[in-house]
Amino acid sequence: MREMLMDYLPGFHERAGRMGVPGIPMGHRGLDDLTGGFENGKVYVVGSRPCMGKEEFMLSMLLGIVLKSKLPALLFSTNHLKSDYIQQLLAMHCDIPTLHLHKGYLEECEWERLDKRLGTLLDAPLFVHDSLDLPLDTLLETAQNCIRENGIRIIFVDCLQMIDFAKEGGSPSERIAKVMYSLKQLATLNDVPVVVGSMLGREIEYREGFEGRRPQLTDLADSSYIEELADVVMMVYRPEYYHIYQTETGRDLHGLIEIIVRKNALKPLGSFFLDYHQETGIIESKSRFGSKPVRLKDLGEDNKAVKFLVDSFGLEEESPS
């Protein structure tokens, strides 16, 4: 155990000395606190039924990565054309209804916001590959090339079930397993996070009530393979779509989506609500955690945990900045 701790603790000591989450920030405080952000070598699955706001949720995280963290990201669009996603990103970034952009009719204030904010998108390190029925081998080859040539730090795939794995043998569930295993290998071998959207089964539509409509792991199509191979599984749920406007305790649910973390490898589970603006697709953090993380250097040299790490494992007293 001492040898294994000697391997682990220097990395922990470094993380404790800096601000932020261990992985790439997801852009929503509650989710970052729960998961630690997008960590290298892990696969993240985002599942939902249609019209829940899943794609907007994934795009909101993608925008934060390329604009705030300024990290190169690759998006595989298997369900929409590239132009559709660019339009949605513009709507979210410039706070303009998607329908206005689609029609080409903007109000004067919207033209001003477009003119003011468009420039910040021009140099965003985002790469989009759109292909309906994208072959799995093409996805893997394209990802490898982009990682090598463009320094991609994170990969998004909008829909797992739209990846073309017809060449793979076996049943549909076995083919899904091969795709998930390939994505897991892609993440592990290249030391990048892979985020993939997934459809959910129709059984949800036949259940009733706020709790009944909330998606479970078993609602994932071919769930046994997806949930086993994924490191983190998040569900997107919009009660308002099902005409559910308040919880059993009376909480107002208008304009909210719930992000439910159903699997979180070796970390706690949880859920929280986000504001969802349907016209623009903007998703904003609403929940806040009460506790605040403390950096190692803020504890002081007299703290027992600090003294133990320094004395037992020869770590430096000053944490790296």
PDB file of C-alpha atoms in Angstrom:
ATOM      1  CA  MET A   1       0.000   0.000   0.000  1.00  0.00           C
ATOM      2  CA  ARG A   2       2.864   2.387   0.797  1.00  0.00           C
ATOM      3  CA  GLU A   3       4.244   1.954  -2.735  1.00  0.00           C
ATOM      4  CA  MET A   4       0.843   2.635  -4.293  1.00  0.00           C
ATOM      5  CA  LEU A   5       0.338   5.701  -2.098  1.00  0.00           C
ATOM      6  CA  MET A   6       3.764   6.958  -3.142  1.00  0.00           C
ATOM      7  CA  ASP A   7       2.543   6.805  -6.754  1.00  0.00           C
ATOM      8  CA  TYR A   8      -0.818   8.453  -5.996  1.00  0.00           C
ATOM      9  CA  LEU A   9      -0.101  11.201  -3.475  1.00  0.00           C
ATOM     10  CA  PRO A  10       2.212  13.443  -5.551  1.00  0.00           C
ATOM     11  CA  GLY A  11      -0.558  13.847  -8.119  1.00  0.00           C
ATOM     12  CA  PHE A  12      -3.087  14.500  -5.356  1.00  0.00           C
ATOM     13  CA  HIS A  13      -0.715  17.034  -3.787  1.00  0.00           C
ATOM     14  CA  GLU A  14      -0.431  18.858  -7.105  1.00  0.00           C
ATOM     15  CA  ARG A  15      -4.222  18.919  -7.611  1.00  0.00           C
ATOM     16  CA  ALA A  16      -4.744  20.178  -4.059  1.00  0.00           C
ATOM     17  CA  GLY A  17      -2.450  23.105  -4.751  1.00  0.00           C
ATOM     18  CA  ARG A  18      -4.351  24.533  -7.688  1.00  0.00           C
ATOM     19  CA  MET A  19      -7.800  25.950  -8.242  1.00  0.00           C
ATOM     20  CA  GLY A  20     -10.489  24.320 -10.352  1.00  0.00           C
ATOM     21  CA  VAL A  21     -11.509  20.747 -11.079  1.00  0.00           C
ATOM     22  CA  PRO A  22      -9.135  17.871 -11.953  1.00  0.00           C
ATOM     23  CA  GLY A  23     -10.561  17.547 -15.477  1.00  0.00           C
ATOM     24  CA  ILE A  24     -11.823  19.904 -18.172  1.00  0.00           C
ATOM     25  CA  PRO A  25     -14.609  22.073 -16.679  1.00  0.00           C
ATOM     26  CA  MET A  26     -18.111  21.164 -17.877  1.00  0.00           C
ATOM     27  CA  GLY A  27     -19.270  24.741 -17.396  1.00  0.00           C
ATOM     28  CA  HIS A  28     -21.904  24.013 -14.750  1.00  0.00           C
ATOM     29  CA  ARG A  29     -20.725  24.346 -11.143  1.00  0.00           C
ATOM     30  CA  GLY A  30     -22.910  21.596  -9.706  1.00  0.00           C
ATOM     31  CA  LEU A  31     -21.832  19.098 -12.330  1.00  0.00           C
ATOM     32  CA  ASP A  32     -18.147  19.986 -12.002  1.00  0.00           C
ATOM     33  CA  ASP A  33     -18.315  19.567  -8.219  1.00  0.00           C
ATOM     34  CA  LEU A  34     -19.996  16.184  -8.586  1.00  0.00           C
ATOM     35  CA  THR A  35     -17.872  14.659 -11.354  1.00  0.00           C
ATOM     36  CA  GLY A  36     -14.588  16.567 -11.263  1.00  0.00           C
ATOM     37  CA  GLY A  37     -15.040  17.693 -14.873  1.00  0.00           C
ATOM     38  CA  PHE A  38     -14.195  15.742 -18.019  1.00  0.00           C
ATOM     39  CA  GLU A  39     -11.203  13.585 -17.093  1.00  0.00           C
ATOM     40  CA  ASN A  40      -8.792  12.111 -19.609  1.00  0.00           C
ATOM     41  CA  GLY A  41      -9.303   8.513 -20.641  1.00  0.00           C
ATOM     42  CA  LYS A  42     -12.960   8.384 -19.587  1.00  0.00           C
ATOM     43  CA  VAL A  43     -16.200   7.981 -21.540  1.00  0.00           C
ATOM     44  CA  TYR A  44     -19.223  10.128 -20.638  1.00  0.00           C
ATOM     45  CA  VAL A  45     -22.723   9.216 -21.833  1.00  0.00           C
ATOM     46  CA  VAL A  46     -25.526  11.813 -21.988  1.00  0.00           C
ATOM     47  CA  GLY A  47     -28.929  10.172 -22.429  1.00  0.00           C
ATOM     48  CA  SER A  48     -32.428  11.524 -22.963  1.00  0.00           C
ATOM     49  CA  ARG A  49     -35.668  11.190 -24.850  1.00  0.00           C
ATOM     50  CA  PRO A  50     -36.275  13.640 -27.759  1.00  0.00           C
ATOM     51  CA  CYS A  51     -37.080  17.303 -26.978  1.00  0.00           C
ATOM     52  CA  MET A  52     -35.437  17.226 -23.545  1.00  0.00           C
ATOM     53  CA  GLY A  53     -32.600  19.648 -24.415  1.00  0.00           C
ATOM     54  CA  LYS A  54     -29.828  17.032 -24.591  1.00  0.00           C
ATOM     55  CA  GLU A  55     -28.129  18.491 -27.654  1.00  0.00           C
ATOM     56  CA  GLU A  56     -28.283  22.018 -26.244  1.00  0.00           C
ATOM     57  CA  PHE A  57     -26.837  20.725 -22.968  1.00  0.00           C
ATOM     58  CA  MET A  58     -23.932  19.080 -24.796  1.00  0.00           C
ATOM     59  CA  LEU A  59     -23.370  22.218 -26.900  1.00  0.00           C
ATOM     60  CA  SER A  60     -23.384  24.406 -23.771  1.00  0.00           C
ATOM     61  CA  MET A  61     -20.509  22.349 -22.371  1.00  0.00           C
ATOM     62  CA  LEU A  62     -18.734  22.417 -25.741  1.00  0.00           C
ATOM     63  CA  LEU A  63     -19.003  26.213 -25.947  1.00  0.00           C
ATOM     64  CA  GLY A  64     -17.463  26.620 -22.517  1.00  0.00           C
ATOM     65  CA  ILE A  65     -14.560  24.356 -23.442  1.00  0.00           C
ATOM     66  CA  VAL A  66     -13.601  26.147 -26.672  1.00  0.00           C
ATOM     67  CA  LEU A  67     -14.366  29.710 -25.503  1.00  0.00           C
ATOM     68  CA  LYS A  68     -13.428  29.749 -21.802  1.00  0.00           C
ATOM     69  CA  SER A  69     -10.922  26.924 -21.464  1.00  0.00           C
ATOM     70  CA  LYS A  70      -9.777  27.527 -25.073  1.00  0.00           C
ATOM     71  CA  LEU A  71      -9.092  23.833 -25.614  1.00  0.00           C
ATOM     72  CA  PRO A  72      -9.385  22.255 -29.094  1.00  0.00           C
ATOM     73  CA  ALA A  73     -12.513  20.095 -29.337  1.00  0.00           C
ATOM     74  CA  LEU A  74     -13.869  17.754 -32.018  1.00  0.00           C
ATOM     75  CA  LEU A  75     -17.602  17.206 -32.562  1.00  0.00           C
ATOM     76  CA  PHE A  76     -18.899  14.284 -34.617  1.00  0.00           C
ATOM     77  CA  SER A  77     -22.336  15.211 -35.944  1.00  0.00           C
ATOM     78  CA  THR A  78     -24.149  12.005 -36.880  1.00  0.00           C
ATOM     79  CA  ASN A  79     -27.689  13.321 -36.481  1.00  0.00           C
ATOM     80  CA  HIS A  80     -27.569  16.849 -37.964  1.00  0.00           C
ATOM     81  CA  LEU A  81     -25.756  18.806 -40.639  1.00  0.00           C
ATOM     82  CA  LYS A  82     -22.803  20.923 -39.604  1.00  0.00           C
ATOM     83  CA  SER A  83     -24.749  24.081 -40.506  1.00  0.00           C
ATOM     84  CA  ASP A  84     -27.504  23.143 -38.026  1.00  0.00           C
ATOM     85  CA  TYR A  85     -25.051  23.004 -35.138  1.00  0.00           C
ATOM     86  CA  ILE A  86     -23.306  26.219 -36.187  1.00  0.00           C
ATOM     87  CA  GLN A  87     -26.689  27.958 -36.207  1.00  0.00           C
ATOM     88  CA  GLN A  88     -27.494  26.597 -32.745  1.00  0.00           C
ATOM     89  CA  LEU A  89     -24.106  27.650 -31.374  1.00  0.00           C
ATOM     90  CA  LEU A  90     -24.677  31.158 -32.754  1.00  0.00           C
ATOM     91  CA  ALA A  91     -28.120  31.290 -31.137  1.00  0.00           C
ATOM     92  CA  MET A  92     -26.740  30.235 -27.758  1.00  0.00           C
ATOM     93  CA  HIS A  93     -23.657  32.442 -27.830  1.00  0.00           C
ATOM     94  CA  CYS A  94     -25.426  35.559 -29.129  1.00  0.00           C
ATOM     95  CA  ASP A  95     -28.727  35.038 -27.262  1.00  0.00           C
ATOM     96  CA  ILE A  96     -30.809  35.059 -30.451  1.00  0.00           C
ATOM     97  CA  PRO A  97     -33.800  32.748 -31.039  1.00  0.00           C
ATOM     98  CA  THR A  98     -32.875  29.914 -33.362  1.00  0.00           C
ATOM     99  CA  LEU A  99     -35.954  30.548 -35.480  1.00  0.00           C
ATOM    100  CA  HIS A 100     -34.855  34.159 -36.115  1.00  0.00           C
ATOM    101  CA  LEU A 101     -31.483  32.969 -37.403  1.00  0.00           C
ATOM    102  CA  HIS A 102     -33.167  30.322 -39.530  1.00  0.00           C
ATOM    103  CA  LYS A 103     -35.467  32.902 -41.144  1.00  0.00           C
ATOM    104  CA  GLY A 104     -32.788  35.573 -41.399  1.00  0.00           C
ATOM    105  CA  TYR A 105     -35.053  38.044 -39.594  1.00  0.00           C
ATOM    106  CA  LEU A 106     -33.426  39.649 -36.554  1.00  0.00           C
ATOM    107  CA  GLU A 107     -34.577  42.484 -34.350  1.00  0.00           C
ATOM    108  CA  GLU A 108     -32.313  45.510 -34.078  1.00  0.00           C
ATOM    109  CA  CYS A 109     -30.989  44.508 -30.636  1.00  0.00           C
ATOM    110  CA  GLU A 110     -30.282  40.997 -31.961  1.00  0.00           C
ATOM    111  CA  TRP A 111     -28.250  42.405 -34.854  1.00  0.00           C
ATOM    112  CA  GLU A 112     -26.247  44.391 -32.301  1.00  0.00           C
ATOM    113  CA  ARG A 113     -25.566  41.301 -30.166  1.00  0.00           C
ATOM    114  CA  LEU A 114     -24.593  39.320 -33.250  1.00  0.00           C
ATOM    115  CA  ASP A 115     -22.165  42.045 -34.312  1.00  0.00           C
ATOM    116  CA  LYS A 116     -20.715  42.338 -30.810  1.00  0.00           C
ATOM    117  CA  ARG A 117     -20.289  38.638 -29.978  1.00  0.00           C
ATOM    118  CA  LEU A 118     -19.584  37.014 -33.333  1.00  0.00           C
ATOM    119  CA  GLY A 119     -15.900  37.925 -33.238  1.00  0.00           C
ATOM    120  CA  THR A 120     -15.246  35.814 -30.142  1.00  0.00           C
ATOM    121  CA  LEU A 121     -16.355  32.706 -32.049  1.00  0.00           C
ATOM    122  CA  LEU A 122     -14.112  33.207 -35.082  1.00  0.00           C
ATOM    123  CA  ASP A 123     -10.954  31.744 -33.548  1.00  0.00           C
ATOM    124  CA  ALA A 124     -12.649  29.146 -31.339  1.00  0.00           C
ATOM    125  CA  PRO A 125     -10.718  25.839 -31.673  1.00  0.00           C
ATOM    126  CA  LEU A 126     -13.783  23.783 -32.636  1.00  0.00           C
ATOM    127  CA  PHE A 127     -13.702  21.133 -35.361  1.00  0.00           C
ATOM    128  CA  VAL A 128     -16.936  19.566 -36.650  1.00  0.00           C
ATOM    129  CA  HIS A 129     -17.204  16.416 -38.742  1.00  0.00           C
ATOM    130  CA  ASP A 130     -20.734  15.792 -40.045  1.00  0.00           C
ATOM    131  CA  SER A 131     -21.723  12.506 -41.620  1.00  0.00           C
ATOM    132  CA  LEU A 132     -25.056  10.731 -41.346  1.00  0.00           C
ATOM    133  CA  ASP A 133     -24.548   6.998 -40.705  1.00  0.00           C
ATOM    134  CA  LEU A 134     -20.912   7.656 -39.827  1.00  0.00           C
ATOM    135  CA  PRO A 135     -18.905   4.403 -40.110  1.00  0.00           C
ATOM    136  CA  LEU A 136     -17.146   3.467 -36.900  1.00  0.00           C
ATOM    137  CA  ASP A 137     -13.765   3.011 -38.578  1.00  0.00           C
ATOM    138  CA  THR A 138     -14.075   6.476 -40.168  1.00  0.00           C
ATOM    139  CA  LEU A 139     -14.863   8.006 -36.778  1.00  0.00           C
ATOM    140  CA  LEU A 140     -11.830   6.385 -35.178  1.00  0.00           C
ATOM    141  CA  GLU A 141      -9.489   7.308 -38.026  1.00  0.00           C
ATOM    142  CA  THR A 142     -10.730  10.911 -38.166  1.00  0.00           C
ATOM    143  CA  ALA A 143     -10.376  11.264 -34.400  1.00  0.00           C
ATOM    144  CA  GLN A 144      -6.807   9.955 -34.466  1.00  0.00           C
ATOM    145  CA  ASN A 145      -5.851  12.329 -37.285  1.00  0.00           C
ATOM    146  CA  CYS A 146      -7.390  15.350 -35.554  1.00  0.00           C
ATOM    147  CA  ILE A 147      -5.686  14.520 -32.260  1.00  0.00           C
ATOM    148  CA  ARG A 148      -2.338  14.269 -34.034  1.00  0.00           C
ATOM    149  CA  GLU A 149      -2.737  17.295 -36.333  1.00  0.00           C
ATOM    150  CA  ASN A 150      -4.847  19.689 -34.248  1.00  0.00           C
ATOM    151  CA  GLY A 151      -4.090  18.716 -30.673  1.00  0.00           C
ATOM    152  CA  ILE A 152      -7.708  17.791 -29.881  1.00  0.00           C
ATOM    153  CA  ARG A 153      -8.274  17.620 -26.110  1.00  0.00           C
ATOM    154  CA  ILE A 154     -11.856  16.330 -26.003  1.00  0.00           C
ATOM    155  CA  ILE A 155     -14.209  14.506 -28.396  1.00  0.00           C
ATOM    156  CA  PHE A 156     -18.003  14.770 -28.609  1.00  0.00           C
ATOM    157  CA  VAL A 157     -20.279  12.361 -30.525  1.00  0.00           C
ATOM    158  CA  ASP A 158     -23.864  13.582 -30.704  1.00  0.00           C
ATOM    159  CA  CYS A 159     -25.631  10.204 -31.032  1.00  0.00           C
ATOM    160  CA  LEU A 160     -24.272   6.746 -30.286  1.00  0.00           C
ATOM    161  CA  GLN A 161     -27.062   4.917 -32.112  1.00  0.00           C
ATOM    162  CA  MET A 162     -26.408   6.842 -35.354  1.00  0.00           C
ATOM    163  CA  ILE A 163     -22.881   5.470 -35.696  1.00  0.00           C
ATOM    164  CA  ASP A 164     -22.916   3.004 -38.583  1.00  0.00           C
ATOM    165  CA  PHE A 165     -21.732  -0.355 -37.278  1.00  0.00           C
ATOM    166  CA  ALA A 166     -23.400  -2.488 -39.945  1.00  0.00           C
ATOM    167  CA  LYS A 167     -20.051  -4.097 -40.746  1.00  0.00           C
ATOM    168  CA  GLU A 168     -19.813  -5.397 -37.209  1.00  0.00           C
ATOM    169  CA  GLY A 169     -21.144  -8.871 -36.602  1.00  0.00           C
ATOM    170  CA  GLY A 170     -23.500 -10.086 -33.889  1.00  0.00           C
ATOM    171  CA  SER A 171     -26.783  -8.764 -32.495  1.00  0.00           C
ATOM    172  CA  PRO A 172     -27.580  -5.038 -32.221  1.00  0.00           C
ATOM    173  CA  SER A 173     -26.664  -5.060 -28.527  1.00  0.00           C
ATOM    174  CA  GLU A 174     -23.334  -6.767 -29.266  1.00  0.00           C
ATOM    175  CA  ARG A 175     -22.574  -4.203 -31.973  1.00  0.00           C
ATOM    176  CA  ILE A 176     -23.346  -1.374 -29.531  1.00  0.00           C
ATOM    177  CA  ALA A 177     -20.925  -3.016 -27.112  1.00  0.00           C
ATOM    178  CA  LYS A 178     -18.186  -3.035 -29.778  1.00  0.00           C
ATOM    179  CA  VAL A 179     -18.760   0.665 -30.490  1.00  0.00           C
ATOM    180  CA  MET A 180     -18.633   1.540 -26.788  1.00  0.00           C
ATOM    181  CA  TYR A 181     -15.491  -0.540 -26.350  1.00  0.00           C
ATOM    182  CA  SER A 182     -13.884   1.249 -29.336  1.00  0.00           C
ATOM    183  CA  LEU A 183     -14.759   4.653 -27.855  1.00  0.00           C
ATOM    184  CA  LYS A 184     -13.323   3.557 -24.521  1.00  0.00           C
ATOM    185  CA  GLN A 185     -10.099   2.519 -26.249  1.00  0.00           C
ATOM    186  CA  LEU A 186     -10.015   5.834 -28.139  1.00  0.00           C
ATOM    187  CA  ALA A 187     -10.289   7.732 -24.846  1.00  0.00           C
ATOM    188  CA  THR A 188      -7.761   5.593 -22.979  1.00  0.00           C
ATOM    189  CA  LEU A 189      -5.064   5.260 -25.631  1.00  0.00           C
ATOM    190  CA  ASN A 190      -5.149   8.969 -26.550  1.00  0.00           C
ATOM    191  CA  ASP A 191      -5.674  10.250 -22.990  1.00  0.00           C
ATOM    192  CA  VAL A 192      -8.717  12.363 -23.879  1.00  0.00           C
ATOM    193  CA  PRO A 193     -12.318  12.426 -22.633  1.00  0.00           C
ATOM    194  CA  VAL A 194     -15.022  11.162 -25.021  1.00  0.00           C
ATOM    195  CA  VAL A 195     -18.582  12.456 -24.579  1.00  0.00           C
ATOM    196  CA  VAL A 196     -21.367  10.631 -26.433  1.00  0.00           C
ATOM    197  CA  GLY A 197     -25.110  11.241 -26.598  1.00  0.00           C
ATOM    198  CA  SER A 198     -27.489   8.302 -26.406  1.00  0.00           C
ATOM    199  CA  MET A 199     -31.148   7.686 -27.161  1.00  0.00           C
ATOM    200  CA  LEU A 200     -33.442   6.265 -24.496  1.00  0.00           C
ATOM    201  CA  GLY A 201     -36.197   3.697 -24.925  1.00  0.00           C
ATOM    202  CA  ARG A 202     -39.890   4.578 -25.252  1.00  0.00           C
ATOM    203  CA  GLU A 203     -40.861   2.955 -21.952  1.00  0.00           C
ATOM    204  CA  ILE A 204     -40.564   6.366 -20.294  1.00  0.00           C
ATOM    205  CA  GLU A 205     -43.524   7.622 -22.332  1.00  0.00           C
ATOM    206  CA  TYR A 206     -45.813   5.072 -20.679  1.00  0.00           C
ATOM    207  CA  ARG A 207     -44.871   5.920 -17.113  1.00  0.00           C
ATOM    208  CA  GLU A 208     -46.676   8.613 -15.128  1.00  0.00           C
ATOM    209  CA  GLY A 209     -45.760  11.357 -12.672  1.00  0.00           C
ATOM    210  CA  PHE A 210     -42.604  13.350 -11.986  1.00  0.00           C
ATOM    211  CA  GLU A 211     -40.645  10.355 -10.675  1.00  0.00           C
ATOM    212  CA  GLY A 212     -42.056   7.980 -13.271  1.00  0.00           C
ATOM    213  CA  ARG A 213     -40.823  10.108 -16.160  1.00  0.00           C
ATOM    214  CA  ARG A 214     -37.305  10.509 -14.751  1.00  0.00           C
ATOM    215  CA  PRO A 215     -34.962   8.357 -16.858  1.00  0.00           C
ATOM    216  CA  GLN A 216     -33.156   5.389 -15.343  1.00  0.00           C
ATOM    217  CA  LEU A 217     -30.078   3.451 -16.470  1.00  0.00           C
ATOM    218  CA  THR A 218     -32.366   0.681 -17.701  1.00  0.00           C
ATOM    219  CA  ASP A 219     -33.930   3.164 -20.157  1.00  0.00           C
ATOM    220  CA  LEU A 220     -30.709   3.267 -22.177  1.00  0.00           C
ATOM    221  CA  ALA A 221     -31.000   1.339 -25.418  1.00  0.00           C
ATOM    222  CA  ASP A 222     -28.965  -1.869 -24.911  1.00  0.00           C
ATOM    223  CA  SER A 223     -28.306  -0.439 -21.464  1.00  0.00           C
ATOM    224  CA  SER A 224     -26.232  -3.283 -20.014  1.00  0.00           C
ATOM    225  CA  TYR A 225     -23.305  -2.593 -22.354  1.00  0.00           C
ATOM    226  CA  ILE A 226     -23.539   1.199 -22.306  1.00  0.00           C
ATOM    227  CA  GLU A 227     -23.710   1.541 -18.537  1.00  0.00           C
ATOM    228  CA  GLU A 228     -20.951  -1.017 -17.971  1.00  0.00           C
ATOM    229  CA  LEU A 229     -18.444   0.586 -20.351  1.00  0.00           C
ATOM    230  CA  ALA A 230     -19.283   4.241 -19.574  1.00  0.00           C
ATOM    231  CA  ASP A 231     -17.481   5.925 -16.687  1.00  0.00           C
ATOM    232  CA  VAL A 232     -20.188   8.539 -16.171  1.00  0.00           C
ATOM    233  CA  VAL A 233     -23.834   8.455 -17.283  1.00  0.00           C
ATOM    234  CA  MET A 234     -25.890  11.663 -17.179  1.00  0.00           C
ATOM    235  CA  MET A 235     -29.596  11.928 -17.989  1.00  0.00           C
ATOM    236  CA  VAL A 236     -31.373  15.055 -19.241  1.00  0.00           C
ATOM    237  CA  TYR A 237     -35.007  15.391 -18.134  1.00  0.00           C
ATOM    238  CA  ARG A 238     -37.429  18.251 -18.879  1.00  0.00           C
ATOM    239  CA  PRO A 239     -40.622  17.767 -16.826  1.00  0.00           C
ATOM    240  CA  GLU A 240     -42.380  20.677 -18.562  1.00  0.00           C
ATOM    241  CA  TYR A 241     -42.464  18.675 -21.816  1.00  0.00           C
ATOM    242  CA  TYR A 242     -44.729  16.143 -20.097  1.00  0.00           C
ATOM    243  CA  HIS A 243     -46.949  18.925 -18.645  1.00  0.00           C
ATOM    244  CA  ILE A 244     -45.432  18.426 -15.204  1.00  0.00           C
ATOM    245  CA  TYR A 245     -45.040  21.908 -13.772  1.00  0.00           C
ATOM    246  CA  GLN A 246     -44.101  21.254 -10.160  1.00  0.00           C
ATOM    247  CA  THR A 247     -42.539  18.597  -7.969  1.00  0.00           C
ATOM    248  CA  GLU A 248     -44.393  16.734  -5.251  1.00  0.00           C
ATOM    249  CA  THR A 249     -43.046  19.305  -2.803  1.00  0.00           C
ATOM    250  CA  GLY A 250     -44.414  22.183  -4.894  1.00  0.00           C
ATOM    251  CA  ARG A 251     -41.202  23.378  -6.575  1.00  0.00           C
ATOM    252  CA  ASP A 252     -41.884  25.286  -9.803  1.00  0.00           C
ATOM    253  CA  LEU A 253     -40.464  23.457 -12.838  1.00  0.00           C
ATOM    254  CA  HIS A 254     -41.259  25.948 -15.599  1.00  0.00           C
ATOM    255  CA  GLY A 255     -38.224  26.544 -17.813  1.00  0.00           C
ATOM    256  CA  LEU A 256     -36.040  23.987 -16.043  1.00  0.00           C
ATOM    257  CA  ILE A 257     -34.228  20.835 -17.065  1.00  0.00           C
ATOM    258  CA  GLU A 258     -32.849  18.328 -14.588  1.00  0.00           C
ATOM    259  CA  ILE A 259     -29.421  16.745 -15.021  1.00  0.00           C
ATOM    260  CA  ILE A 260     -29.363  13.381 -13.262  1.00  0.00           C
ATOM    261  CA  VAL A 261     -26.026  11.633 -12.724  1.00  0.00           C
ATOM    262  CA  ARG A 262     -26.964   7.939 -12.707  1.00  0.00           C
ATOM    263  CA  LYS A 263     -23.438   6.543 -12.831  1.00  0.00           C
ATOM    264  CA  ASN A 264     -20.295   8.275 -11.587  1.00  0.00           C
ATOM    265  CA  ALA A 265     -17.433   5.791 -11.250  1.00  0.00           C
ATOM    266  CA  LEU A 266     -16.179   5.778  -7.646  1.00  0.00           C
ATOM    267  CA  LYS A 267     -17.844   9.153  -7.022  1.00  0.00           C
ATOM    268  CA  PRO A 268     -21.253  10.128  -5.573  1.00  0.00           C
ATOM    269  CA  LEU A 269     -24.471  10.345  -7.557  1.00  0.00           C
ATOM    270  CA  GLY A 270     -26.748  13.372  -7.628  1.00  0.00           C
ATOM    271  CA  SER A 271     -28.957  15.685  -9.652  1.00  0.00           C
ATOM    272  CA  PHE A 272     -29.596  19.403 -10.080  1.00  0.00           C
ATOM    273  CA  PHE A 273     -31.680  21.804 -12.145  1.00  0.00           C
ATOM    274  CA  LEU A 274     -30.564  24.191 -14.878  1.00  0.00           C
ATOM    275  CA  ASP A 275     -32.409  27.071 -16.529  1.00  0.00           C
ATOM    276  CA  TYR A 276     -33.375  26.166 -20.093  1.00  0.00           C
ATOM    277  CA  HIS A 277     -34.379  28.829 -22.627  1.00  0.00           C
ATOM    278  CA  GLN A 278     -36.101  26.892 -25.386  1.00  0.00           C
ATOM    279  CA  GLU A 279     -36.074  29.681 -28.007  1.00  0.00           C
ATOM    280  CA  THR A 280     -32.313  30.173 -27.922  1.00  0.00           C
ATOM    281  CA  GLY A 281     -31.176  26.844 -26.451  1.00  0.00           C
ATOM    282  CA  ILE A 282     -29.249  28.656 -23.710  1.00  0.00           C
ATOM    283  CA  ILE A 283     -28.692  26.518 -20.611  1.00  0.00           C
ATOM    284  CA  GLU A 284     -27.485  28.225 -17.434  1.00  0.00           C
ATOM    285  CA  SER A 285     -26.462  26.925 -14.035  1.00  0.00           C
ATOM    286  CA  LYS A 286     -29.096  27.356 -11.376  1.00  0.00           C
ATOM    287  CA  SER A 287     -28.058  25.156  -8.456  1.00  0.00           C
ATOM    288  CA  ARG A 288     -25.220  25.967  -6.087  1.00  0.00           C
ATOM    289  CA  PHE A 289     -23.438  23.727  -3.606  1.00  0.00           C
ATOM    290  CA  GLY A 290     -23.117  25.090  -0.076  1.00  0.00           C
ATOM    291  CA  SER A 291     -19.544  23.983   0.653  1.00  0.00           C
ATOM    292  CA  LYS A 292     -16.476  25.584  -0.876  1.00  0.00           C
ATOM    293  CA  PRO A 293     -13.317  23.596  -1.694  1.00  0.00           C
ATOM    294  CA  VAL A 294     -10.107  24.703   0.049  1.00  0.00           C
ATOM    295  CA  ARG A 295      -6.654  24.598  -1.509  1.00  0.00           C
ATOM    296  CA  LEU A 296      -3.866  22.818   0.318  1.00  0.00           C
ATOM    297  CA  LYS A 297      -1.740  25.943   0.812  1.00  0.00           C
ATOM    298  CA  ASP A 298      -4.693  27.771   2.393  1.00  0.00           C
ATOM    299  CA  LEU A 299      -4.782  25.231   5.252  1.00  0.00           C
ATOM    300  CA  GLY A 300      -1.403  26.282   6.639  1.00  0.00           C
ATOM    301  CA  GLU A 301       1.618  24.234   7.680  1.00  0.00           C
ATOM    302  CA  ASP A 302       0.099  23.352  11.089  1.00  0.00           C
ATOM    303  CA  ASN A 303      -2.765  21.410   9.540  1.00  0.00           C
ATOM    304  CA  LYS A 304      -2.481  17.705  10.436  1.00  0.00           C
ATOM    305  CA  ALA A 305      -3.236  16.522   6.901  1.00  0.00           C
ATOM    306  CA  VAL A 306      -0.545  18.788   5.440  1.00  0.00           C
ATOM    307  CA  LYS A 307       2.051  17.707   8.015  1.00  0.00           C
ATOM    308  CA  PHE A 308       1.273  14.030   7.396  1.00  0.00           C
ATOM    309  CA  LEU A 309       1.742  14.353   3.647  1.00  0.00           C
ATOM    310  CA  VAL A 310       4.982  16.286   4.004  1.00  0.00           C
ATOM    311  CA  ASP A 311       6.521  14.128   6.737  1.00  0.00           C
ATOM    312  CA  SER A 312       5.415  10.702   5.502  1.00  0.00           C
ATOM    313  CA  PHE A 313       5.996  11.035   1.791  1.00  0.00           C
ATOM    314  CA  GLY A 314       8.610  13.744   1.445  1.00  0.00           C
ATOM    315  CA  LEU A 315       6.297  16.165  -0.390  1.00  0.00           C
ATOM    316  CA  GLU A 316       7.253  19.822  -0.621  1.00  0.00           C
ATOM    317  CA  GLU A 317       5.572  22.153   1.840  1.00  0.00           C
ATOM    318  CA  GLU A 318       4.808  24.716  -0.868  1.00  0.00           C
ATOM    319  CA  SER A 319       2.159  23.487  -3.260  1.00  0.00           C
ATOM    320  CA  PRO A 320       2.773  24.187  -6.936  1.00  0.00           C
ATOM    321  CA  SER A 321       0.992  27.268  -8.237  1.00  0.00           C
TER     322      SER A 321
END
